[in-house]
Each structure stands twice: as C-alpha cells, then as structure tokens.
Short mmCIF file of C-alpha atoms in Angstrom, two decimals:
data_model
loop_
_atom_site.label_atom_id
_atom_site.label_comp_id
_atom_site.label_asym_id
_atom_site.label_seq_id
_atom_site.Cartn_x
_atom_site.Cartn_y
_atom_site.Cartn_z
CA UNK A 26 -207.35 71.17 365.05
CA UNK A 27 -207.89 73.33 362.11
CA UNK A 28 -205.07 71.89 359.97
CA UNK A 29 -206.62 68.10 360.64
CA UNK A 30 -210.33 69.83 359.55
CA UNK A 31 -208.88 71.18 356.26
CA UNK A 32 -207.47 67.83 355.51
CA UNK A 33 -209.74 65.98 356.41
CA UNK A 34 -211.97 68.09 354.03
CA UNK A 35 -209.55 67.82 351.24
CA UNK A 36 -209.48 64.09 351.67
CA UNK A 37 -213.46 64.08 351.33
CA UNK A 38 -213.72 65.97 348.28
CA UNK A 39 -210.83 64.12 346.43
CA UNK A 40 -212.70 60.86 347.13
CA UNK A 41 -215.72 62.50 345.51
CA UNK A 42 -214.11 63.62 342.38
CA UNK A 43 -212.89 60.05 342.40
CA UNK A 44 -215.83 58.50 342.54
CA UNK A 45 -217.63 60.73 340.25
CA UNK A 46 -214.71 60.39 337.50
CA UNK A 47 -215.45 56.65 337.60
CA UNK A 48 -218.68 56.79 337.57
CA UNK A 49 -218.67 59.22 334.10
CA UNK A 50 -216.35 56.77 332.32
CA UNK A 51 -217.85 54.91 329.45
CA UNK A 52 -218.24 51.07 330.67
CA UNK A 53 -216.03 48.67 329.04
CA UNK A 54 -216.37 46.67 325.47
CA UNK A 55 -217.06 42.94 325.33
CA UNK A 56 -215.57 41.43 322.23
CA UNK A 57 -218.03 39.50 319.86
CA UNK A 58 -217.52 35.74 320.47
CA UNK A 59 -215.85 34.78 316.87
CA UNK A 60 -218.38 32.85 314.81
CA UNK A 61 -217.42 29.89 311.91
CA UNK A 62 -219.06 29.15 309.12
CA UNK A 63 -220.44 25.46 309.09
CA UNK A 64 -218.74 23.32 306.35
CA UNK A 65 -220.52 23.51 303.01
CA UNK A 66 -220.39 19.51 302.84
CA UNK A 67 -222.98 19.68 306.17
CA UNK A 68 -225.35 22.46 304.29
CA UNK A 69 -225.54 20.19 300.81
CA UNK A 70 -226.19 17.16 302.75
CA UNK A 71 -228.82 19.09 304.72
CA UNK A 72 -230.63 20.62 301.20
CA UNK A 73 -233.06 18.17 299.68
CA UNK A 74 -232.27 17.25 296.27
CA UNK A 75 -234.64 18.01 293.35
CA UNK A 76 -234.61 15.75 290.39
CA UNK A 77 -237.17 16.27 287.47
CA UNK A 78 -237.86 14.50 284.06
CA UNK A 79 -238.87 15.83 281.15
CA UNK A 80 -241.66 13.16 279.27
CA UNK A 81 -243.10 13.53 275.80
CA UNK A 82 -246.66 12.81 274.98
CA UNK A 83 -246.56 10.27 271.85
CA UNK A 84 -248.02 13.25 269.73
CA UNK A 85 -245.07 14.80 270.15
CA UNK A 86 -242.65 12.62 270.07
CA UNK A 87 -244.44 12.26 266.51
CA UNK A 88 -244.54 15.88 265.50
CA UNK A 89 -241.05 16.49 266.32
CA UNK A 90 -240.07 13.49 264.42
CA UNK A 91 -242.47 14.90 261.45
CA UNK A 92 -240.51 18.18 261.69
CA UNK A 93 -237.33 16.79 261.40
CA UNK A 94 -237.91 14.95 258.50
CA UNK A 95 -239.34 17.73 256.58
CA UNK A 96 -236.34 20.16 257.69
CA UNK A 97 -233.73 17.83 256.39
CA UNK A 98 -235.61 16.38 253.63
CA UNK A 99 -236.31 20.06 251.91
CA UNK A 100 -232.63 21.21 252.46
CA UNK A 101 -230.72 21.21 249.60
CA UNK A 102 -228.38 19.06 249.82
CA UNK A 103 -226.03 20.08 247.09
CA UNK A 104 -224.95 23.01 248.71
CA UNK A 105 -222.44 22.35 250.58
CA UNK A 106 -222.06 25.33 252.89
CA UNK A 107 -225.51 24.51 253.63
CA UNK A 108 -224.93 21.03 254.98
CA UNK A 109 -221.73 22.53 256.96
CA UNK A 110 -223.95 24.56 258.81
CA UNK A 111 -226.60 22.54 259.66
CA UNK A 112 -225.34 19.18 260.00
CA UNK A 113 -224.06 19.42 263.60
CA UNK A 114 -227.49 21.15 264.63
CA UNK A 115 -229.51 18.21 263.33
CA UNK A 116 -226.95 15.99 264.68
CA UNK A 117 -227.49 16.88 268.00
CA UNK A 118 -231.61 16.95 267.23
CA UNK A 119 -231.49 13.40 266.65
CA UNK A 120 -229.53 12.55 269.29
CA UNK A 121 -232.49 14.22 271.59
CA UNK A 122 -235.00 12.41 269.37
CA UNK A 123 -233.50 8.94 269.94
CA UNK A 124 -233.78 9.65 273.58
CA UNK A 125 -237.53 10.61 273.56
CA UNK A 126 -238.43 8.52 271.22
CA UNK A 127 -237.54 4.49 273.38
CA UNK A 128 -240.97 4.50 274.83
CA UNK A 129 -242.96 4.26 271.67
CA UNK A 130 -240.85 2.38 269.62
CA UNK A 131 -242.67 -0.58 270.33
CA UNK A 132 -245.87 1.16 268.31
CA UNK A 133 -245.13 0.46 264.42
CA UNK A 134 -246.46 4.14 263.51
CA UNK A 135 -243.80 5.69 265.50
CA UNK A 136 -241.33 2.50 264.75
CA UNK A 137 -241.56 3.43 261.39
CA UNK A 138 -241.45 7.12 261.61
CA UNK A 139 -238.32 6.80 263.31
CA UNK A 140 -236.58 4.18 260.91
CA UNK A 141 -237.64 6.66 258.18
CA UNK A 142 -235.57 9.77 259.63
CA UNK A 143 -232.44 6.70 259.82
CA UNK A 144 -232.94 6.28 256.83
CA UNK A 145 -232.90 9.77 255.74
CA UNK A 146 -229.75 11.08 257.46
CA UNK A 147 -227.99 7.56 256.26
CA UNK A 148 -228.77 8.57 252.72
CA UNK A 149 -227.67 12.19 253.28
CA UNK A 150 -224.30 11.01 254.53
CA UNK A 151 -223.48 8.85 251.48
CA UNK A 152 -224.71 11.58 249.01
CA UNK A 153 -222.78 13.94 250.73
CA UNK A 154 -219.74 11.98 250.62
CA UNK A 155 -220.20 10.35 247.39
CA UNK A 156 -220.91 14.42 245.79
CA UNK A 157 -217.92 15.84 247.50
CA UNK A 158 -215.67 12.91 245.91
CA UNK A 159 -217.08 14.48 242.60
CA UNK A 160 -216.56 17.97 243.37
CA UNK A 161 -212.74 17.42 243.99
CA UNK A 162 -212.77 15.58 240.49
CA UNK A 163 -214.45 18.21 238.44
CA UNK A 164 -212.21 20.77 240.28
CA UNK A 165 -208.64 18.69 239.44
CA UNK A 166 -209.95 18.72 235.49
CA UNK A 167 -210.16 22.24 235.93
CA UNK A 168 -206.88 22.68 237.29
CA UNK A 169 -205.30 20.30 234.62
CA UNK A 170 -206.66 22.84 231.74
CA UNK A 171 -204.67 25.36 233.01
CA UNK A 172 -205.68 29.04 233.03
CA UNK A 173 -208.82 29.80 231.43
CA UNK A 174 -208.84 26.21 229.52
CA UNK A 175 -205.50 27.55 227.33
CA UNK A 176 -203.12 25.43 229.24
CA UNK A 177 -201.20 28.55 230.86
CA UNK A 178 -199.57 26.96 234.35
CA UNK A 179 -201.90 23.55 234.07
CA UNK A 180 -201.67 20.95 236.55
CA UNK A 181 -201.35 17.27 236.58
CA UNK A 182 -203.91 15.36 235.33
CA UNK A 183 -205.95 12.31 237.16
CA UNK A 184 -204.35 9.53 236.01
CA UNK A 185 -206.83 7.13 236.99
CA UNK A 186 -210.02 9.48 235.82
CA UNK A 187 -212.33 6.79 234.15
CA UNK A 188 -211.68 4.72 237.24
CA UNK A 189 -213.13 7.54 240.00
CA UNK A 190 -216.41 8.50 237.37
CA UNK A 191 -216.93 4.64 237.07
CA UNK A 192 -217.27 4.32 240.91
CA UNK A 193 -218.71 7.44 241.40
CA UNK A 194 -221.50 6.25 238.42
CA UNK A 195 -221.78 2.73 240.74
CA UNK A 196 -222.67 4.36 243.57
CA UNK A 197 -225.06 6.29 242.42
CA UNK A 198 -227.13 3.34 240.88
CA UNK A 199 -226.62 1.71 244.20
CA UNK A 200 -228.20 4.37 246.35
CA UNK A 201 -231.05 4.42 243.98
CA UNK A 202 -231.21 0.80 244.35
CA UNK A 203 -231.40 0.33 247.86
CA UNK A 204 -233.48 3.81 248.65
CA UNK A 205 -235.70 4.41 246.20
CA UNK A 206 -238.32 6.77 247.73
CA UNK A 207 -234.88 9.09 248.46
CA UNK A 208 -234.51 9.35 244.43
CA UNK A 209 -234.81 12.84 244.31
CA UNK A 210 -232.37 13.74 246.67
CA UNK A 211 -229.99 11.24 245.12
CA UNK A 212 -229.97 13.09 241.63
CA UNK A 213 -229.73 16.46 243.68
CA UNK A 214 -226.73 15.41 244.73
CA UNK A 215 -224.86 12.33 242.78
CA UNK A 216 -226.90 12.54 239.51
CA UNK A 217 -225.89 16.35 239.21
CA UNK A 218 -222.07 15.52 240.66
CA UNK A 219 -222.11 13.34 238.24
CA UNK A 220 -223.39 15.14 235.26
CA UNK A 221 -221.02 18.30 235.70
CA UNK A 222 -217.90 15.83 236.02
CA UNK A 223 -219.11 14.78 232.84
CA UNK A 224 -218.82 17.99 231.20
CA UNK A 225 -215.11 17.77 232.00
CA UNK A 226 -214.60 14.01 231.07
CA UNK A 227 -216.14 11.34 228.85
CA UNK A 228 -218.01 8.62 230.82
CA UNK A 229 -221.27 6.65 230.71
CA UNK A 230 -223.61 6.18 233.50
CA UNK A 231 -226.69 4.25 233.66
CA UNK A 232 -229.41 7.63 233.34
CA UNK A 233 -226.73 9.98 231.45
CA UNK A 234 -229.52 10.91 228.98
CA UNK A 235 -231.52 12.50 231.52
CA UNK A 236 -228.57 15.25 231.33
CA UNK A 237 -228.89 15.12 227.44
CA UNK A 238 -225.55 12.79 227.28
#
C-alpha cells in the first residue's frame, strides 16, 4: 500500500514538472510570408507622366537674337584659335534660336532679325575658309625661303602661286559684293589674308592700295 502511494506520488510530480517545462518554453516562430516586388513596367504605367514646354515671349526671342549677333559680330574673326573655340558654342546657340524663334517668323521685325544672324554666320564661314586658304599660302612661301629667308633647308615652292592669290583676290571682291554691310569683317579677315600673302608674293587685288601696295 505504501509502495503504490510513493508511486503514485512520483507519477504526480513528474507530470507537474512536465507540464510546467512546457509551459516555460518559448512559443514557436512563424516565418514571414515571402513578399515580391511588383514589376517596374506596372509602377511606370501607374506614375502619371509630366511633360512641360519651355515658350519665349517675342521680346526675348528678340533679345537673344540681338545678343547673338553682337557676340559674333565683335569677335575677331582673324584669330583663329578664337573661332576654334567658339564656333561649336554658337553653333549649338543657333540651333536653340532656330527652334524658338518659328513662332514669330511670320512678323518681318523678327523675320529680319533672324535672316540677319544667317547672314552673319554664312559670311563668317566663307571668311574663315577663304583666310585659312591664305594662311597655308603665306606659310608655304615661308617654308620655300628656307631658314631665316637665306635658303638653308628651303622647301618647294607653289607652283601655281599667282593662280591661289588670284582666287583668293576674287573672292574677296565677291563677298564684298554680295554682303556689303559685313565689309568690315571681310577686310578683318580676307583683306588682311590677303595683304600679308602679298608681302610674300607679287599680286594685284582690286583695294591693294588700302595696304599701301
């Protein structure tokens, strides 16, 4: 009777410690449901798109067209570093002012604003060429008179000299021809060319006294 006491007690108070050992253990993790990220094509089509556009008053399309002109036009364009460093930046300024410019062409102040500044960087691109044409002349006479003008290790000479100052001298009284309010750009540039070519060889041009020729 006592042995089936003592068990019975035993029995009790391992059935305790089991239930209190359960009960003390932490309760059991649930794993985070794995979340995806929606497809960026859904999110774009979802944003609203924002498109703006950027419109110039006529007063400035006028200014800017103002400023232009007087940049260029001031430049000297017989320095030829000059011209290779700001050629592509007014390049790209006229390509902007063509664009903001097709709503008031139709007005003939504006019209003829912007056929002046045409104008301009047509001239400047003919001067330019027709000077640098001249600069490689005067440099092959150089060359051809040796070292220090004494002949030492000279060069070939042009061959065909008179022909290149005669078209050179032709193009010059062509551009002052056809753009005559450009004249002083035109003997920045060709009438100077063309007056230190001549200090290397004998030619005539139509304003050659102007240079005391």
């Amino acid at each position: 009777m006592a042995m089936s006491v003592g068990r019975r007690g035993l029995v009790h108070l391992r059935a305790s410690a089991s239930r209190l050992a359960v009960a003390s253990s932490p309760a059991p993790r649930l794993a985070a449901a794995p979340s995806f990220r929606q497809p960026a094509l859904a999110v774009a089509a979802a944003a609203r798109p924002y498109v703006t556009v950027v419109k110039y008053q006529r007063d400035d399309v006028l200014e800017k067209l103002n400023d232009f002109r007087a940049e260029v036009f001031s430049t000297n364009w017989a320095d030829y570093l000059n011209l290779v460093y700001n050629v592509p930046f007014w390049e790209s300024e006229l390509d902007k002012l063509t664009s903001i410019v097709q709503p008031y062409l139709h007005e003939p102040e504006v019209g003829a604003k912007f056929g002046e500044v045409q104008e301009l960087m047509d001239v400047l691109y003919q001067c330019e060429d027709v000077r640098d044409h001249l600069n490689e002349l005067a440099e092959l006479c150089t060359r051809a008179s040796g070292f220090m003008g004494t002949g030492y290790a000279a060069e070939e000479k042009v061959e065909n000299m008179d022909e290149h100052a005669n078209l050179c001298a032709e193009a010059y009284d062509s551009l002052l021809a056809k753009h005559p309010n450009f004249k002083p750009k035109i003997e920045q540039t060709v009438g100077h060319g063309l007056a230190v070519l001549r200090q290397k060889h004998k030619f005539k041009w139509g304003s050659m006294h102007r240079y005391f020729f």
